[in-house]
């Protein structure tokens, strides 16, 4: 056969490492190299691992995009203060409606 049989100590190490890396993965502290070495056995595991890496990369890219583009983020508004300072509340209401519509239709995450 292509593979060689593991000794009893190697099997014990494999089981313990699998448990440790599984715990670290659930805590979010495991490295991708450790996960690939100790948790990926089958083609299905490999597909799941690749998806996890891709999701992780997309989340990092989105965080960088969000950090670097403050102009695209919805402005913070203190509506109680706005209402108190304005005589014509209809203007503030329109502004609030417009901001709410922008927030509902903002797809900046999809474009990241």
N, CA and C of each residue as an Amber inpcrd file, in Angstrom:
protein
   336
   0.8180000  -1.1940000   0.0000000   0.0000000   0.0000000   0.0000000
   0.8620000   1.2580000   0.0000000   0.2540000   2.3760000  -0.4140000
   0.9520000   3.6650000  -0.4690000   1.1840000   4.2090000   0.9400000
   0.2370000   4.0080000   1.8160000   0.3570000   4.5310000   3.1790000
   1.0140000   3.5050000   4.0750000   1.6590000   4.0110000   5.1280000
   2.2570000   3.0760000   6.0800000   1.4170000   3.0400000   7.3490000
   1.4680000   1.9190000   8.0060000   0.6690000   1.7370000   9.2110000
   1.2560000   2.5670000  10.3500000   0.3630000   3.1740000  11.1290000
   0.7960000   3.9970000  12.2430000   1.0750000   3.1300000  13.4680000
   2.0470000   3.5640000  14.2500000   2.2990000   2.8790000  15.5180000
   1.2490000   3.3200000  16.5320000   1.2180000   2.6420000  17.6600000
   0.2360000   2.9780000  18.6850000   0.4510000   4.4070000  19.1940000
   1.6840000   4.8360000  19.3610000   1.9800000   6.1910000  19.8310000
   1.5610000   7.2420000  18.7940000   1.7570000   6.9370000  17.5170000
   1.3520000   7.8760000  16.4690000  -0.1750000   8.0280000  16.4300000
  -0.8770000   6.9280000  16.6630000  -2.3400000   6.9830000  16.6990000
  -2.7980000   7.8350000  17.8780000  -2.1780000   7.6370000  19.0430000
  -2.5280000   8.4260000  20.2310000  -2.2480000   9.9000000  19.9780000
  -1.0750000  10.2150000  19.3880000  -0.7440000  11.6130000  19.0900000
  -1.7710000  12.2070000  18.1310000  -2.1350000  11.4420000  17.1170000
  -3.0940000  11.9210000  16.1160000  -4.4400000  12.2420000  16.7730000
  -4.9010000  11.3610000  17.6380000  -6.1890000  11.5620000  18.3080000
  -6.1210000  12.7890000  19.2200000  -5.0470000  12.9200000  19.9990000
  -4.9180000  14.0630000  20.9000000  -4.8020000  15.3770000  20.1280000
  -3.9880000  15.3760000  19.0810000  -3.8450000  16.5910000  18.2750000
  -5.1660000  16.9690000  17.6080000  -5.8990000  15.9640000  17.1430000
  -7.2020000  16.2150000  16.5320000  -8.1140000  16.9230000  17.5370000
  -8.1370000  16.4210000  18.7700000  -8.9690000  17.0290000  19.8050000
  -8.5390000  18.4510000  20.1280000  -7.2370000  18.6750000  20.2540000
  -6.7120000  20.0070000  20.5870000  -7.0190000  20.9940000  19.4730000
  -6.7420000  20.6090000  18.2480000  -6.9650000  21.5200000  17.1180000
  -8.4600000  21.7580000  16.9060000  -9.2900000  20.7560000  17.1530000
 -10.7480000  20.9600000  17.0620000 -11.1940000  22.0050000  18.0720000
 -10.6600000  21.9180000  19.2900000 -11.0000000  22.9020000  20.3220000
 -10.5080000  24.2860000  19.9150000  -9.2590000  24.3660000  19.4430000
  -8.7060000  25.6640000  19.0230000  -9.4940000  26.2330000  17.8520000
  -9.9590000  25.3800000  16.9520000 -10.7610000  25.8430000  15.8200000
 -12.0700000  26.4510000  16.3100000 -12.7120000  25.8000000  17.2700000
 -13.9720000  26.3330000  17.7960000 -13.7500000  27.6340000  18.5620000
 -12.5650000  27.8010000  19.1490000 -12.2290000  29.0470000  19.8500000
 -11.7460000  30.1290000  18.8950000 -11.3950000  29.7410000  17.6730000
 -10.9220000  30.7060000  16.6800000  -9.4340000  31.0010000  16.7720000
  -8.6670000  30.1360000  17.4320000  -7.2310000  30.3950000  17.5960000
  -6.3460000  29.4520000  16.7810000  -6.9300000  28.4890000  16.1010000
  -6.1320000  27.5280000  15.3300000  -5.6830000  28.1420000  14.0120000
  -4.4760000  27.8020000  13.6090000  -3.9880000  28.2900000  12.3140000
  -4.5200000  27.3870000  11.2090000  -4.5600000  27.9210000   9.9940000
  -5.0460000  27.1340000   8.8610000  -4.1600000  25.9220000   8.5990000
  -2.8510000  26.0740000   8.8150000  -1.9270000  24.9530000   8.5910000
  -2.2240000  23.8110000   9.5650000  -2.4770000  24.1440000  10.8350000
  -2.7990000  23.1040000  11.8170000  -4.1280000  22.4310000  11.4840000
  -5.1030000  23.2250000  11.1010000  -6.4070000  22.6540000  10.7510000
  -6.2650000  21.7000000   9.5790000  -5.5300000  22.1390000   8.5690000
  -5.3630000  21.2840000   7.3850000  -4.6010000  20.0070000   7.7380000
  -3.5980000  20.1090000   8.5850000  -2.7750000  18.9450000   8.9180000
  -3.5180000  17.9430000   9.8030000  -4.2900000  18.4290000  10.7700000
  -4.8410000  17.5370000  11.7800000  -6.3360000  17.2680000  11.6540000
  -7.0630000  18.0450000  10.8470000  -8.5100000  17.8500000  10.7720000
  -9.0350000  17.4720000   9.3950000  -8.2380000  17.6380000   8.3620000
  -8.7130000  17.3590000   6.9990000  -8.2810000  15.9510000   6.6050000
  -9.2830000  15.0640000   6.4360000  -8.9980000  13.6780000   6.0740000
  -9.5710000  13.3070000   4.7170000 -10.7870000  13.7480000   4.4400000
 -11.4800000  13.3200000   3.2250000 -11.6420000  14.4890000   2.2600000
 -12.1550000  14.1850000   1.0850000 -12.4160000  15.2300000   0.0910000
 -13.4860000  16.1970000   0.6020000 -14.4660000  15.6830000   1.3310000
 -15.5060000  16.5510000   1.9010000 -14.8990000  17.4960000   2.9400000
 -13.9690000  16.9670000   3.7470000 -13.2690000  17.8230000   4.7140000
 -12.4790000  18.9060000   3.9920000 -11.8500000  18.5300000   2.8860000
 -11.0660000  19.5000000   2.1180000 -11.9650000  20.5970000   1.5500000
 -13.1440000  20.2160000   1.0560000 -14.0770000  21.2150000   0.5250000
 -14.5480000  22.1580000   1.6270000 -14.8610000  21.6060000   2.7900000
 -15.3010000  22.4320000   3.9170000 -14.1810000  23.3630000   4.3830000
 -12.9430000  22.8420000   4.3980000 -11.7940000  23.6490000   4.7960000
 -11.5660000  24.7900000   3.7980000 -11.6660000  24.5110000   2.5130000
 -11.4970000  25.5500000   1.4950000 -12.5780000  26.6200000   1.6100000
 -13.8070000  26.1960000   1.9010000 -14.8970000  27.1610000   2.0960000
 -14.6260000  28.0340000   3.3170000 -14.1410000  27.4250000   4.3950000
 -13.8300000  28.1840000   5.6040000 -12.7360000  29.2150000   5.3310000
 -11.7020000  28.8070000   4.5940000 -10.6160000  29.7420000   4.2500000
 -11.1430000  30.8770000   3.3800000 -12.0010000  30.5600000   2.4180000
 -12.5630000  31.5750000   1.5310000 -13.4310000  32.5660000   2.3180000
 -14.2660000  32.0470000   3.2180000 -15.1040000  32.9250000   4.0510000
 -14.2540000  33.8160000   4.9420000 -13.2030000  33.2430000   5.4860000
 -12.2920000  34.0080000   6.3470000 -11.6360000  35.1350000   5.5460000
 -11.1960000  34.8310000   4.3450000 -10.5600000  35.8360000   3.4910000
 -11.5490000  36.9430000   3.1110000 -12.7850000  36.5630000   2.7780000
 -13.7950000  37.5630000   2.4300000 -14.1190000  38.4630000   3.6260000
 -14.1940000  37.8740000   4.8200000 -14.4510000  38.6770000   6.0150000
 -13.3080000  39.6550000   6.2820000 -12.0640000  39.2180000   6.0650000
 -10.9150000  40.1070000   6.2430000 -10.9310000  41.2290000   5.2070000
 -11.2610000  40.8910000   3.9710000 -11.3380000  41.9100000   2.9200000
 -12.4390000  42.9140000   3.2110000 -13.5800000  42.4210000   3.7010000
 -14.6850000  43.3240000   4.0320000 -14.3140000  44.2440000   5.1930000
 -13.6300000  43.6960000   6.2010000 -13.2030000  44.5230000   7.3370000
 -12.2370000  45.6050000   6.8780000 -11.3100000  45.2450000   5.9690000
 -10.3700000  46.2380000   5.4360000 -11.1050000  47.2870000   4.6080000
 -12.0800000  46.8460000   3.8240000 -12.8660000  47.7730000   3.0180000
 -13.6330000  48.7440000   3.9130000 -14.2650000  48.1890000   4.9460000
 -15.0570000  49.0050000   5.8580000 -14.1730000  49.9920000   6.6190000
 -12.9900000  49.5400000   6.9890000 -12.0590000  50.4000000   7.7270000
 -11.5390000  51.5250000   6.8450000 -11.2860000  51.2280000   5.5930000
 -10.6720000  52.1980000   4.6900000 -11.6440000  53.1240000   3.9870000
 -12.9330000  52.8700000   4.0720000 -13.8810000  53.6940000   3.3230000
 -14.9330000  54.2760000   4.2530000 -14.5230000  55.2390000   5.0190000
 -15.4580000  55.8660000   5.9640000 -16.5340000  56.6680000   5.2390000
 -16.2630000  57.1030000   4.0130000 -17.2360000  57.8850000   3.2630000
 -18.4490000  57.0880000   2.8340000 -18.3100000  55.7890000   2.6910000
 -19.4240000  54.9560000   2.2540000 -20.3310000  54.5310000   3.4030000
 -19.8990000  54.7690000   4.6180000 -20.6600000  54.3230000   5.7720000
 -21.7550000  55.3440000   6.0830000 -22.8690000  54.8550000   6.5210000
 -24.0000000  55.7070000   6.8730000 -23.5950000  56.6910000   7.9760000
 -23.9180000  57.9840000   7.8340000 -23.5460000  58.9450000   8.8780000
 -24.3460000  58.6990000  10.1520000 -23.6900000  58.9080000  11.2700000
 -24.3710000  58.7760000  12.5570000 -25.2390000  60.0150000  12.7700000
 -26.4350000  59.8090000  13.2410000 -27.3400000  60.9340000  13.4520000
 -27.9430000  60.8340000  14.8410000 -27.9180000  61.9460000  15.5410000
 -28.5850000  62.0440000  16.8350000 -29.9380000  62.6870000  16.5730000
 -30.9520000  61.8480000  16.3560000 -32.2390000  62.3570000  15.9050000
 -32.9190000  63.2300000  16.9600000 -32.7650000  62.9120000  18.2240000
 -33.3790000  63.7400000  19.2750000 -32.7960000  65.1480000  19.2360000
 -31.4850000  65.2340000  19.0390000 -30.8180000  66.5360000  18.9430000
 -31.2610000  67.2760000  17.6780000 -31.3750000  66.5480000  16.5630000
 -31.8100000  67.1640000  15.3070000 -33.2190000  67.7500000  15.4450000
 -34.1360000  66.9750000  16.0540000 -35.5010000  67.4590000  16.2460000
 -35.5320000  68.6840000  17.1630000 -34.6970000  68.6700000  18.2010000
 -34.6920000  69.7850000  19.1560000 -34.1710000  71.0760000  18.5270000
 -33.2280000  70.9690000  17.5980000 -32.6050000  72.1610000  17.0100000
 -33.3840000  72.7300000  15.8260000 -34.2910000  71.9710000  15.2540000
 -34.9580000  72.3910000  14.0310000 -36.3830000  72.8340000  14.3220000
 -36.7510000  73.9540000  13.7300000 -38.1160000  74.4360000  13.9000000
 -39.0930000  73.6050000  13.0770000 -38.7170000  73.3010000  11.8250000
 -39.5990000  72.5370000  10.9420000 -39.2210000  71.0580000  11.0260000
 -39.9840000  70.3000000  11.7640000 -39.6590000  68.8880000  11.9860000
 -39.8600000  68.0380000  10.7330000 -40.6070000  68.5560000   9.7860000
 -40.8260000  67.8030000   8.5530000 -39.5110000  67.5990000   7.8030000
 -38.6290000  68.5830000   7.8470000 -37.3200000  68.4690000   7.1860000
 -36.5140000  67.3390000   7.8160000 -36.4980000  67.2920000   9.1270000
 -35.7590000  66.2380000   9.8260000 -36.3890000  64.8830000   9.5520000
 -37.7070000  64.8230000   9.4990000 -38.3880000  63.5610000   9.1920000
 -38.0270000  63.0650000   7.7980000 -37.9940000  63.9770000   6.8250000
 -37.6000000  63.5960000   5.4660000 -36.1530000  63.1020000   5.4270000
 -35.2920000  63.8120000   6.1390000 -33.8820000  63.4100000   6.1950000
 -33.7610000  62.0130000   6.8170000 -34.5130000  61.7690000   7.8720000
 -34.4700000  60.4730000   8.5300000 -34.9810000  59.3720000   7.6030000
 -36.0660000  59.6460000   6.8850000 -36.5930000  58.6700000   5.9170000
 -35.5730000  58.3670000   4.8290000 -34.9160000  59.4100000   4.3400000
 -33.8990000  59.2300000   3.2950000 -32.7460000  58.3720000   3.8140000
 -32.2660000  58.6390000   5.0310000 -31.1810000  57.8370000   5.6170000
 -31.6180000  56.3890000   5.8130000 -32.8770000  56.1870000   6.2350000
 -33.3770000  54.8290000   6.4160000 -33.4490000  54.0870000   5.0910000
 -33.8640000  54.7800000   4.0240000 -33.9180000  54.1550000   2.7020000
 -32.5190000  53.7960000   2.2120000 -31.5640000  54.6830000   2.4600000
 -30.1800000  54.3900000   2.0660000 -29.6660000  53.1750000   2.8270000
 -29.9660000  53.1040000   4.1110000 -29.5050000  51.9710000   4.9230000
 -30.1050000  50.6590000   4.4360000 -31.3500000  50.6830000   3.9970000
 -32.0070000  49.4640000   3.5210000 -31.4170000  49.0090000   2.1920000
 -31.0550000  49.9460000   1.3330000 -30.5810000  49.5930000  -0.0070000
 -29.0670000  49.6700000  -0.1490000 -28.3350000  49.7610000   0.9490000
 -26.8780000  49.8700000   0.8810000 -26.2720000  48.4830000   0.7080000
 -25.6430000  48.2580000  -0.4300000 -25.0400000  46.9610000  -0.7200000
 -23.5240000  47.0500000  -0.7340000 -22.9330000  47.8860000   0.0990000
 -21.4750000  48.0490000   0.0790000 -20.7720000  46.7550000   0.4590000
 -21.3900000  45.9010000   1.2950000 -20.7660000  44.6360000   1.6630000
 -20.6510000  43.7210000   0.4410000 -21.6760000  43.7080000  -0.4030000
 -21.6480000  42.8630000  -1.5900000 -20.5760000  43.3080000  -2.5690000
 -20.2590000  44.6050000  -2.5780000 -19.2810000  45.1310000  -3.5290000
 -17.8550000  44.9940000  -3.0400000 -17.6720000  44.6100000  -1.7820000
 -16.3200000  44.5300000  -1.2020000 -15.5280000  43.4140000  -1.8280000
